[in-house]
PDB file of C-alpha atoms in Angstrom:
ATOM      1  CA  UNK A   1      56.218 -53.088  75.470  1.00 49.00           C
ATOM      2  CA  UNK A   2      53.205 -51.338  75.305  1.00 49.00           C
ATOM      3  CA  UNK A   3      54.368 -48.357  73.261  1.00 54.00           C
ATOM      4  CA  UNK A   4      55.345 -50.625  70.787  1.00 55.00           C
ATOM      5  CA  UNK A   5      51.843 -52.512  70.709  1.00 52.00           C
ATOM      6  CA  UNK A   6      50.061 -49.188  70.080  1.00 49.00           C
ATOM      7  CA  UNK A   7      52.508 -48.162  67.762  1.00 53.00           C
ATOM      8  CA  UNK A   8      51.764 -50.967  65.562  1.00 50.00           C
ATOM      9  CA  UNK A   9      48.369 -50.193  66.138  1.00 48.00           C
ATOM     10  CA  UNK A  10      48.280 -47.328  64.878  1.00 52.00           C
ATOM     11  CA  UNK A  11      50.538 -48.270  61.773  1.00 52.00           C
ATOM     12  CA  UNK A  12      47.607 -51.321  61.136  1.00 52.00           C
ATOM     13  CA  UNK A  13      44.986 -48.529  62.001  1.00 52.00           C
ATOM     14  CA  UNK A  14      44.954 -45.127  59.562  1.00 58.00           C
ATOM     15  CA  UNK A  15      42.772 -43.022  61.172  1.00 60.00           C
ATOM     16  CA  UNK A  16      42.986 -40.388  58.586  1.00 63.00           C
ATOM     17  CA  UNK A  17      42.429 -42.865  55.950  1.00 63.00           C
ATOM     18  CA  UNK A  18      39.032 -44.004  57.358  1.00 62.00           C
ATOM     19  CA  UNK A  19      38.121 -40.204  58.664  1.00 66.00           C
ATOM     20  CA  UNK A  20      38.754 -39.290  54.825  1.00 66.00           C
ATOM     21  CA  UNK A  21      36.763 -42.113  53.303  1.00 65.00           C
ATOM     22  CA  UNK A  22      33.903 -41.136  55.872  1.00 69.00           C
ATOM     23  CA  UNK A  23      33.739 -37.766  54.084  1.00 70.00           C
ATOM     24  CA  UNK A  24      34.120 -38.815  50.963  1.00 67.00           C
ATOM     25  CA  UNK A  25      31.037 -40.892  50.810  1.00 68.00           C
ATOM     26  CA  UNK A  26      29.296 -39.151  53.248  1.00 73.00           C
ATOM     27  CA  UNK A  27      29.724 -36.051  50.534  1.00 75.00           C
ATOM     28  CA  UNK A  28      28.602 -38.653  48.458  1.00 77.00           C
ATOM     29  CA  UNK A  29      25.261 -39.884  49.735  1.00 80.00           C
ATOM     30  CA  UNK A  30      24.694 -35.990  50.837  1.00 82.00           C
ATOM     31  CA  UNK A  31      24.809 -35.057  47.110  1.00 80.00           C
ATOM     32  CA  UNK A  32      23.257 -38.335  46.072  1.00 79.00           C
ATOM     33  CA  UNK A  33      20.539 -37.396  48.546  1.00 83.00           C
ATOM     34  CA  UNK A  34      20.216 -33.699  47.060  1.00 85.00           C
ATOM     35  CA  UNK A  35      19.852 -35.334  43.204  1.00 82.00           C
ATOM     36  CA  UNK A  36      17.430 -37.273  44.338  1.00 83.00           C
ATOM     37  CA  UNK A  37      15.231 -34.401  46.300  1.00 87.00           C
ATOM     38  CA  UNK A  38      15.802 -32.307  43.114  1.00 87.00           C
ATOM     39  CA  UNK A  39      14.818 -35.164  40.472  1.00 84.00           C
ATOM     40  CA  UNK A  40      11.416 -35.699  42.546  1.00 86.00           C
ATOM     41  CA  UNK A  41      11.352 -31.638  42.771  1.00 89.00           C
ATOM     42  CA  UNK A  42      11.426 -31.717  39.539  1.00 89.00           C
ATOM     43  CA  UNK A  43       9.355 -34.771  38.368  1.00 85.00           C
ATOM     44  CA  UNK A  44       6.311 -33.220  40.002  1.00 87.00           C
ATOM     45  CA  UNK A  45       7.067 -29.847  38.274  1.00 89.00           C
ATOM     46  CA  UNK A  46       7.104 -31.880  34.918  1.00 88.00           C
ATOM     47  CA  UNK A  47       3.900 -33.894  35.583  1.00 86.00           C
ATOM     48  CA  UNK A  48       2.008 -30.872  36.134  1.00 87.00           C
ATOM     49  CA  UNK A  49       3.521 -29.334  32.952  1.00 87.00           C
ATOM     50  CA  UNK A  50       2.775 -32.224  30.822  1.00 84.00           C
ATOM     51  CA  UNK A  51      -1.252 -32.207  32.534  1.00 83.00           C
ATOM     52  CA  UNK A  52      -1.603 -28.852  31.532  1.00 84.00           C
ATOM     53  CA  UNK A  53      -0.366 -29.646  27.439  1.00 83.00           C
ATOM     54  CA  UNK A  54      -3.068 -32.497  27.759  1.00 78.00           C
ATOM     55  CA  UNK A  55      -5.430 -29.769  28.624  1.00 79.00           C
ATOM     56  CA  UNK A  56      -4.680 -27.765  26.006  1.00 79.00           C
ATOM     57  CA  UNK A  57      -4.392 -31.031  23.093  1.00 73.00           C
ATOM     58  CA  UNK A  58      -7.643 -31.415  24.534  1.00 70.00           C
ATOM     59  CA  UNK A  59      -6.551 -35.684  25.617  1.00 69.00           C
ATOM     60  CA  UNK A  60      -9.220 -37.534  26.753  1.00 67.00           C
ATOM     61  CA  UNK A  61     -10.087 -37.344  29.983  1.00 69.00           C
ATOM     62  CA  UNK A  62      -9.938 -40.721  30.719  1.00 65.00           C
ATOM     63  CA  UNK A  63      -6.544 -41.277  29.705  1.00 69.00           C
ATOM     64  CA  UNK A  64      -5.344 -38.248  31.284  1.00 74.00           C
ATOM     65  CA  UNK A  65      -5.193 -39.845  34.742  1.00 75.00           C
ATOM     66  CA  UNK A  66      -3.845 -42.847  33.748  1.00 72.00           C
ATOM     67  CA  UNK A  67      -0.875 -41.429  31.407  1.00 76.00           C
ATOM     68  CA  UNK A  68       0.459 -38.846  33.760  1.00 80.00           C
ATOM     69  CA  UNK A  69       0.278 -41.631  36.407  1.00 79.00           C
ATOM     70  CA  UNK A  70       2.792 -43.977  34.161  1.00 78.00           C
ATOM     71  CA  UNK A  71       4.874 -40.968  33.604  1.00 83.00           C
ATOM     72  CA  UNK A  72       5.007 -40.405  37.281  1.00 84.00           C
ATOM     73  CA  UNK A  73       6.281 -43.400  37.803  1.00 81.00           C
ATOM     74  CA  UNK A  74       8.771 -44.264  34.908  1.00 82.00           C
ATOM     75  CA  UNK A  75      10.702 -40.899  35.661  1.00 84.00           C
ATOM     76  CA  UNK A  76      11.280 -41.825  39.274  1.00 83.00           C
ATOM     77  CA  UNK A  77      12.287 -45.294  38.232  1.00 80.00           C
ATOM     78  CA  UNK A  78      14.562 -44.033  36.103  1.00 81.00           C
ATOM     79  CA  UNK A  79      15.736 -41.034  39.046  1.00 82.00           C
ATOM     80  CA  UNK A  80      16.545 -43.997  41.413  1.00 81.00           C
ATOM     81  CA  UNK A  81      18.697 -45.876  38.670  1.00 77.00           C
ATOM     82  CA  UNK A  82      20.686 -42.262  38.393  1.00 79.00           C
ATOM     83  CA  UNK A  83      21.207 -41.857  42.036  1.00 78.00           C
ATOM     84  CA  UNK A  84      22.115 -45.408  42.355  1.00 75.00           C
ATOM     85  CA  UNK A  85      24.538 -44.901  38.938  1.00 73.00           C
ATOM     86  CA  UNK A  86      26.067 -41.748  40.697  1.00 72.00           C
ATOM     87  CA  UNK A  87      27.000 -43.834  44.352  1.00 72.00           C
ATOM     88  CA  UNK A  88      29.359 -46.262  42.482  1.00 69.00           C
ATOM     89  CA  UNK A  89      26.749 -49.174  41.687  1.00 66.00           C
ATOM     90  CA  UNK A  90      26.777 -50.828  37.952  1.00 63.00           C
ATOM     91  CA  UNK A  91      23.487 -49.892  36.685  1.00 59.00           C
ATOM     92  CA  UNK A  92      23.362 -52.863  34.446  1.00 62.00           C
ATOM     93  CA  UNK A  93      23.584 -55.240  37.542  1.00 59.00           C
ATOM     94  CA  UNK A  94      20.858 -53.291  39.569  1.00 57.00           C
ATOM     95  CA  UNK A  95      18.540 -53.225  36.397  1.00 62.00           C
ATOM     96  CA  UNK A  96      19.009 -56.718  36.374  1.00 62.00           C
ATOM     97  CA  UNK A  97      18.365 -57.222  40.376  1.00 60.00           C
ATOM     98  CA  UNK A  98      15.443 -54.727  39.759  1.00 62.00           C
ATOM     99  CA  UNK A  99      14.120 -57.046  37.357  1.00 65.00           C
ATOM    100  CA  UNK A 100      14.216 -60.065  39.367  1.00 60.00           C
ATOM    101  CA  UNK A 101      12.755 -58.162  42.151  1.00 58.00           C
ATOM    102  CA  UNK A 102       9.873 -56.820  39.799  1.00 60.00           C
ATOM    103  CA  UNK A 103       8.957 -60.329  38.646  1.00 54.00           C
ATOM    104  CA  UNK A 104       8.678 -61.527  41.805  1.00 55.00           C
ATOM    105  CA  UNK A 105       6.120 -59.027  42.674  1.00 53.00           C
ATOM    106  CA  UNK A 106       4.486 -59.296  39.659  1.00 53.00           C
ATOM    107  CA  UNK A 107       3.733 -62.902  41.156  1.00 48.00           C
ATOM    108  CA  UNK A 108       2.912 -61.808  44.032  1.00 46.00           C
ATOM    109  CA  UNK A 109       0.717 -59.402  42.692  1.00 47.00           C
ATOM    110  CA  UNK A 110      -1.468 -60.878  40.214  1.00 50.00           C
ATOM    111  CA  UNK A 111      -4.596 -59.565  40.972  1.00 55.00           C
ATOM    112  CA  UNK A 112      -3.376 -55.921  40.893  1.00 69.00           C
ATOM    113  CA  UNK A 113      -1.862 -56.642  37.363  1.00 74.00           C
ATOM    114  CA  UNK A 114      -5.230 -57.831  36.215  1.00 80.00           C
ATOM    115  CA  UNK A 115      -6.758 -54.937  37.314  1.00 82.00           C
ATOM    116  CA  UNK A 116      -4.075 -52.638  35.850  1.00 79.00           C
ATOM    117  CA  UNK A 117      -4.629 -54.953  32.096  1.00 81.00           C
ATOM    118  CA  UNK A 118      -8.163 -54.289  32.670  1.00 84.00           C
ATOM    119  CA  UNK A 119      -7.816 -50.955  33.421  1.00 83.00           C
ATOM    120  CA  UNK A 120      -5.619 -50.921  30.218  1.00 81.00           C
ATOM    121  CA  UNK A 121      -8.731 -52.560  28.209  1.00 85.00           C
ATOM    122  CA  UNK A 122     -10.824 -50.159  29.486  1.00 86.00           C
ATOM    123  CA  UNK A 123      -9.007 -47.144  27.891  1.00 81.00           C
ATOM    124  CA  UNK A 124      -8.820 -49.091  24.410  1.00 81.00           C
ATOM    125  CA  UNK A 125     -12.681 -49.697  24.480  1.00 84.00           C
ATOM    126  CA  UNK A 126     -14.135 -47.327  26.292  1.00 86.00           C
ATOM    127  CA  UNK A 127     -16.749 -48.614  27.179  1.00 89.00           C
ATOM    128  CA  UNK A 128     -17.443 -45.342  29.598  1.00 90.00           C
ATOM    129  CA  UNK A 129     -15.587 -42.427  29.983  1.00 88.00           C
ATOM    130  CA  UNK A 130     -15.121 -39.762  33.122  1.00 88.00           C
ATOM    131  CA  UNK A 131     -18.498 -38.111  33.358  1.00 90.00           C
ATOM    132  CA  UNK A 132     -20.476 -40.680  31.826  1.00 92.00           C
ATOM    133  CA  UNK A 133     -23.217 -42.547  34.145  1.00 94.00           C
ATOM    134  CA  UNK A 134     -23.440 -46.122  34.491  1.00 94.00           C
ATOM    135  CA  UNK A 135     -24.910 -49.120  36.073  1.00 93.00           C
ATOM    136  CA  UNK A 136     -22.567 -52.079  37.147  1.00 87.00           C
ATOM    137  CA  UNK A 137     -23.996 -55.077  39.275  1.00 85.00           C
ATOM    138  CA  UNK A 138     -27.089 -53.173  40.634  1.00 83.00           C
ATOM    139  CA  UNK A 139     -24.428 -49.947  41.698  1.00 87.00           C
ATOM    140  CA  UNK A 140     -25.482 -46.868  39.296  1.00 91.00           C
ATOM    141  CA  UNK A 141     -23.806 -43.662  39.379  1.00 94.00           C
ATOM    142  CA  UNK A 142     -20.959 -41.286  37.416  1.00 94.00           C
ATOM    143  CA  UNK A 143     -17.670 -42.054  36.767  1.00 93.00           C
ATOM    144  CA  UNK A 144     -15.361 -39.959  37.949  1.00 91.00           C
ATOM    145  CA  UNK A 145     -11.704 -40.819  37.950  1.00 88.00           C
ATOM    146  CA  UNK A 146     -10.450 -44.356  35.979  1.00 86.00           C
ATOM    147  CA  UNK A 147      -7.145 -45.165  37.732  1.00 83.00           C
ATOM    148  CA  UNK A 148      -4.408 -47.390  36.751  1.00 80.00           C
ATOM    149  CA  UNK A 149      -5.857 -50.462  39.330  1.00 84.00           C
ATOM    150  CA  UNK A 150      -9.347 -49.218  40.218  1.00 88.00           C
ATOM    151  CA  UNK A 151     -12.484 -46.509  38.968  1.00 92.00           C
ATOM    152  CA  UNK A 152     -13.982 -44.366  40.834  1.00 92.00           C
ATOM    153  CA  UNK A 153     -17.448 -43.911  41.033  1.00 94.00           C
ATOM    154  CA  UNK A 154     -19.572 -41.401  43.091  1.00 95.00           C
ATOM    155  CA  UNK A 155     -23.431 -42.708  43.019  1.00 93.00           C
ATOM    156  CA  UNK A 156     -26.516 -40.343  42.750  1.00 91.00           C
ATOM    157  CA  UNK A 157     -26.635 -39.977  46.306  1.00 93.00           C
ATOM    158  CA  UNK A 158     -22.580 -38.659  46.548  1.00 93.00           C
ATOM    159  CA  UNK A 159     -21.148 -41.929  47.899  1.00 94.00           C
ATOM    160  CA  UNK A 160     -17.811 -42.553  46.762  1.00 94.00           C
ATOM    161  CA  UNK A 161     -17.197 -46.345  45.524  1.00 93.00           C
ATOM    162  CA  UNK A 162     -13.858 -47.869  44.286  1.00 92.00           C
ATOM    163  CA  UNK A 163     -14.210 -50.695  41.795  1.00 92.00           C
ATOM    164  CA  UNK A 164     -11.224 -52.901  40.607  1.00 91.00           C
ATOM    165  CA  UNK A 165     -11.055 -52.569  36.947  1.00 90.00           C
ATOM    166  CA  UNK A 166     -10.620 -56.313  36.530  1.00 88.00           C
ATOM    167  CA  UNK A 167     -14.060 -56.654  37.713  1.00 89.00           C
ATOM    168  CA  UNK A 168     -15.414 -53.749  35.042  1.00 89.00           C
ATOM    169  CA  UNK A 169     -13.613 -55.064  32.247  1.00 86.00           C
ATOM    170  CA  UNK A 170     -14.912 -58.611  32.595  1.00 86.00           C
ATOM    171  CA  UNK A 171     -18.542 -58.060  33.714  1.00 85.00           C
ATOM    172  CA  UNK A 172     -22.237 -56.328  32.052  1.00 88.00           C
ATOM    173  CA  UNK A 173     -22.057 -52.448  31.887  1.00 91.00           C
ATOM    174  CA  UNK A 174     -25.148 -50.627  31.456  1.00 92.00           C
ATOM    175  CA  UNK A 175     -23.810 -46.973  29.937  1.00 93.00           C
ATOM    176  CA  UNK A 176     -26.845 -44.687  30.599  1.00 92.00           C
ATOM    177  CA  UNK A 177     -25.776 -41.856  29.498  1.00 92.00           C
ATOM    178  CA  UNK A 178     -23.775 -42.642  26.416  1.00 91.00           C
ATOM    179  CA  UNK A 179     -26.469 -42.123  23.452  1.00 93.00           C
ATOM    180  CA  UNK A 180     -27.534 -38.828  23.605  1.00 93.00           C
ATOM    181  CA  UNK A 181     -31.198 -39.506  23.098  1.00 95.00           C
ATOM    182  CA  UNK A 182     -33.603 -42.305  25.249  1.00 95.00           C
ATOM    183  CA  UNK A 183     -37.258 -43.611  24.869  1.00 96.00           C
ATOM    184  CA  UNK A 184     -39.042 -43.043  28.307  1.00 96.00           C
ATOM    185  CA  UNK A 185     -41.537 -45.560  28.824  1.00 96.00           C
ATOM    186  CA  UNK A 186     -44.491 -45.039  31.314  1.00 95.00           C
ATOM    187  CA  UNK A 187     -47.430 -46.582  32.139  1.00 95.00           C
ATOM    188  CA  UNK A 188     -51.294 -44.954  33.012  1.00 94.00           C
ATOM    189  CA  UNK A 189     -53.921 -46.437  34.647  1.00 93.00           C
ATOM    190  CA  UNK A 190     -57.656 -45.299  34.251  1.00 94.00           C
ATOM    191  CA  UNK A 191     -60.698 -46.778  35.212  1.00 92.00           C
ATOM    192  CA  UNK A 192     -63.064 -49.018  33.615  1.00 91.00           C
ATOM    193  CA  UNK A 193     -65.925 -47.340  31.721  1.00 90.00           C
ATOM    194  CA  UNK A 194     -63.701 -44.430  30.470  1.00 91.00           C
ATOM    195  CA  UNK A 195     -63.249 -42.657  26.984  1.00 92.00           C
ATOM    196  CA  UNK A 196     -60.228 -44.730  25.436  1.00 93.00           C
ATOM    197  CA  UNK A 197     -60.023 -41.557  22.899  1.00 94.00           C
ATOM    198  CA  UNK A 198     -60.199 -39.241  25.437  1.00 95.00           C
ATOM    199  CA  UNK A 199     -57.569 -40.552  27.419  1.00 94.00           C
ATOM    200  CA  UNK A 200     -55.019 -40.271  24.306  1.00 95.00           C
ATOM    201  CA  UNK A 201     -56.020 -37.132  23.211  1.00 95.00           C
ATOM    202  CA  UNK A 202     -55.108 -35.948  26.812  1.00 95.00           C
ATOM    203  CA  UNK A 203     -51.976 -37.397  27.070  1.00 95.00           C
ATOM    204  CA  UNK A 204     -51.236 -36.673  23.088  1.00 95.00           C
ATOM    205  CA  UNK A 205     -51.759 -32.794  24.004  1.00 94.00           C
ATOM    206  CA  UNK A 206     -49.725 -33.178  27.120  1.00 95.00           C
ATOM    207  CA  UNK A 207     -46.849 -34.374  25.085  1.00 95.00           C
ATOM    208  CA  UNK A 208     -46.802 -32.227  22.553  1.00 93.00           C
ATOM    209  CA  UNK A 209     -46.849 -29.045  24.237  1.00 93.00           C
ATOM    210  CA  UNK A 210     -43.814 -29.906  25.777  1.00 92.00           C
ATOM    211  CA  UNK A 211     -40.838 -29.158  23.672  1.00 93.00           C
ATOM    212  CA  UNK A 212     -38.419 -31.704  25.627  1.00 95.00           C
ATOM    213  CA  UNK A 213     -40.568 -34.277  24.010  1.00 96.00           C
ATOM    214  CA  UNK A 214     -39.533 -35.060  20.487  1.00 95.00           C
ATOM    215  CA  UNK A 215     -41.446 -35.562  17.655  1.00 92.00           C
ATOM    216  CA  UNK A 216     -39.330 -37.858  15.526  1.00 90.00           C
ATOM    217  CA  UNK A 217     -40.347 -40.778  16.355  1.00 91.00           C
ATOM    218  CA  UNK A 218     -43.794 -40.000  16.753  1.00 93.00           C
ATOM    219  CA  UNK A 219     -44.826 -41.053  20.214  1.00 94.00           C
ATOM    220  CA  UNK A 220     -46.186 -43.932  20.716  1.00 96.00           C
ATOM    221  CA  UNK A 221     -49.981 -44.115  23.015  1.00 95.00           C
ATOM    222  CA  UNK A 222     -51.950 -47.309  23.294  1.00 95.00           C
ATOM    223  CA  UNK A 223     -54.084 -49.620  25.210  1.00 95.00           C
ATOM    224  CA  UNK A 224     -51.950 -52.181  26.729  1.00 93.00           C
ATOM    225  CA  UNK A 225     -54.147 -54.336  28.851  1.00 92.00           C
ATOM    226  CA  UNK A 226     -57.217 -54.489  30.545  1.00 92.00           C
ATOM    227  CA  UNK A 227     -56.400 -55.480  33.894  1.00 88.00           C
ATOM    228  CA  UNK A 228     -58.762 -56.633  36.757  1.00 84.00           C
ATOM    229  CA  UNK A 229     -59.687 -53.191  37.932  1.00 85.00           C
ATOM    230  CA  UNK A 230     -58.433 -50.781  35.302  1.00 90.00           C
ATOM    231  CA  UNK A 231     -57.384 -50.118  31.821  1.00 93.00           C
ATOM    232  CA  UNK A 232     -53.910 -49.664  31.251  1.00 94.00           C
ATOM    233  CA  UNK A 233     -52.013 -47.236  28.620  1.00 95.00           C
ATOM    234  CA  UNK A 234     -48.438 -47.659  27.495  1.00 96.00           C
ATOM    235  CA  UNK A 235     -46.640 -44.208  26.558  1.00 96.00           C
ATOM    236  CA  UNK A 236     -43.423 -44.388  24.643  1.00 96.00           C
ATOM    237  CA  UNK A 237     -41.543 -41.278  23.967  1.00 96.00           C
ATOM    238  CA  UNK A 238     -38.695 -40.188  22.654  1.00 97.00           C
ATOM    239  CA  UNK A 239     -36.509 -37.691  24.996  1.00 96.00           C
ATOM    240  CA  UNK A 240     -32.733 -36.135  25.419  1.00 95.00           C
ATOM    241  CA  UNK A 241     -30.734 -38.311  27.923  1.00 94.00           C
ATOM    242  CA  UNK A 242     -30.515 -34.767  29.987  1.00 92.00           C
ATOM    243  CA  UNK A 243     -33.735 -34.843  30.283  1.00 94.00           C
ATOM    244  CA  UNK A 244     -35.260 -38.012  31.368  1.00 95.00           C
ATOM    245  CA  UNK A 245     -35.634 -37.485  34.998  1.00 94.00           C
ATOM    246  CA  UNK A 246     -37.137 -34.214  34.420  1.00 95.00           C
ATOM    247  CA  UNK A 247     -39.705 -35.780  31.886  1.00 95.00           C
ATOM    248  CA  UNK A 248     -40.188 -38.494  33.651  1.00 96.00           C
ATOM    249  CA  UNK A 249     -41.574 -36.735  36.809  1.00 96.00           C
ATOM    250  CA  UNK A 250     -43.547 -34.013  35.093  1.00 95.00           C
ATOM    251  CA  UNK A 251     -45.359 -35.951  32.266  1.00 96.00           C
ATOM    252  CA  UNK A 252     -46.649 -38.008  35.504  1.00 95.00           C
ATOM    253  CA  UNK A 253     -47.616 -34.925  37.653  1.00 95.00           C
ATOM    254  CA  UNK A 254     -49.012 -33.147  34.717  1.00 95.00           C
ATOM    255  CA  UNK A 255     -50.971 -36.344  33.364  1.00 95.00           C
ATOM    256  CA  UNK A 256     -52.418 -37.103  36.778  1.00 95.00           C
ATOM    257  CA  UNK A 257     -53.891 -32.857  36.923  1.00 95.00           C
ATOM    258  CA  UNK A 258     -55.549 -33.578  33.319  1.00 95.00           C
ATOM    259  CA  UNK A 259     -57.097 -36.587  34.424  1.00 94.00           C
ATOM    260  CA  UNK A 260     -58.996 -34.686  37.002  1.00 93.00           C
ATOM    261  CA  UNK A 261     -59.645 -31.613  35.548  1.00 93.00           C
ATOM    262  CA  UNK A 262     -61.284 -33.811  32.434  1.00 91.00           C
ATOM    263  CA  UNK A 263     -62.930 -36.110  34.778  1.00 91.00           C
ATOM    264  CA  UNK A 264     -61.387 -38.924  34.012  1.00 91.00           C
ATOM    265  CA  UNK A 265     -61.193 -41.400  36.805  1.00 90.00           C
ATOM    266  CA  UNK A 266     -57.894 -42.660  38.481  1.00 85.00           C
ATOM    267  CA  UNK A 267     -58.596 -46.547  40.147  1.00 83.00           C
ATOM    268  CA  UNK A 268     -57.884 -47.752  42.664  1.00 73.00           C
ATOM    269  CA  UNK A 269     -57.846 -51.169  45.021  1.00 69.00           C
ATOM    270  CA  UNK A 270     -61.390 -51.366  46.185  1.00 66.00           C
ATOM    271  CA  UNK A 271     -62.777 -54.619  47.920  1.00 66.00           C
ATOM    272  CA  UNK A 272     -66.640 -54.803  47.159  1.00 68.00           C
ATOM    273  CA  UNK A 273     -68.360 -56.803  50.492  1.00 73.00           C
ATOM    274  CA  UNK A 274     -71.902 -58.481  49.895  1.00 73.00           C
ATOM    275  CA  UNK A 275     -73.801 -59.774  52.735  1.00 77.00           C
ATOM    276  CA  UNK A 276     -76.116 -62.069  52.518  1.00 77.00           C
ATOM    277  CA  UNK A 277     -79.159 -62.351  54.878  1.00 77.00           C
ATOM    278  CA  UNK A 278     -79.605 -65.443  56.917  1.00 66.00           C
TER     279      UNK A 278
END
């Protein structure tokens, strides 16, 4: 009785047919695996082609980032729809499935898709580019990498700061280094009882035997106010973007030397006591 239970068994259970459908889709998902190693072998190798022809063409450095980053991206999509085409599965229904499944996301994800359409707005504007310096809710510094969801900034001081672009595309940007020319404005301070004259022809001198300074528009020296305990001069000058730190400093190291060496005298908070006698 029992030899004729296993026997049927074994007639209901075909272990060769199950031992040769193991192999053939283990084969299967071994070369489905090996496409799919190779495609993102050579993905990478193509990205890094197609960044070095946007080197040469000479693209934009801003959009280079976020280009080769879509590229990325749609040519592993479409690997995964091969590999999943090569194991059996109707494309057209996982398309569809991948749809559904990207829509729901995109839900989910709302904020990151504003940032990536602001990110998006950001490359048709422009209003910065990599390498330019800005100032963005009291945060200054260059730009260094615009992604597809975020920029990158690095401040003066070297810290690195990651803004959504949402926020950059829909607030105030101060571009400070976008015109290639600025007007430096500074202020001097001399005391009461000097030579108004002499104090422009000092600073007039100072300014024109600097060659950073330009000369077109003619700078601009005047009397501004006369303040409790000093006169005040406004200086407005016309310099290269490059070189407005640099001006800055010197034209008020050099201006406070010629002061003193022409005897001109520098105020300064004094409180004047009188005593009266009983």
């Amino acid at each position: 009785m029992k030899n004729n239970e296993f026997e049927i068994l074994e007639s209901n259970f075909n272990v060769d047919k199950y031992v040769d459908l193991a192999i053939q889709y283990g084969l299967m998902l071994i070369k489905a695996a090996l496409i799919l190693i190779i495609g993102l072998w050579l993905i990478k190798r193509m990205v890094r082609a197609i960044e070095k022809v946007f080197t040469k063409a000479d693209v934009d450095e801003t959009l280079r980032p976020f280009l080769l980053t879509i590229i990325d991206v749609l040519l592993k999509v479409v690997l995964i729809i091969a590999v999943v085409g090569f194991l059996g599965v109707q494309t057209s229904s996982f398309v569809a499935v991948l749809g559904a499944a990207g829509l729901a996301v995109g839900l989910a994800l709302q904020g990151s898709l504003s940032n990536l359409a602001g990110g998006v707005i950001i490359l048709l504007l422009k209003p910065f580019k990599v390498g330019e310096a800005i100032d963005f809710n009291g945060m200054a510094g260059t730009v260094k990498e615009i992604q597809i969801f975020h920029t990158i900034i690095f401040t003066f001081d070297n810290r690195r700061i990651i803004v959504p672009n949402a926020q950059l595309a829909n607030s105030t940007i101060t571009n400070i280094t976008r015109n290639e020319i600025r007007r430096l404005d500074m202020e001097f301070s001399v005391a009461y009882g000097s030579d108004i004259d002499q104090v422009k022809a000092v600073i007039t001198e100072l300014i024109s035997n600097d060659e950073r300074f330009h000369k077109d528009p003619v700078p601009f020296i005047r009397l501004i106010k006369m303040a409790d305990s000093s006169l005040n001069f406004v200086v407005r000058v016309w310099v290269n973007t490059s070189d407005y730190w640099p001006c800055y400093f010197d034209l008020n190291e050099n201006t406070y030397k010629a002061f003193n060496q022409k005897g001109i005298s520098i105020p300064f908070p004094q409180l004047d006591v009188h005593l009266k006698q009983a």
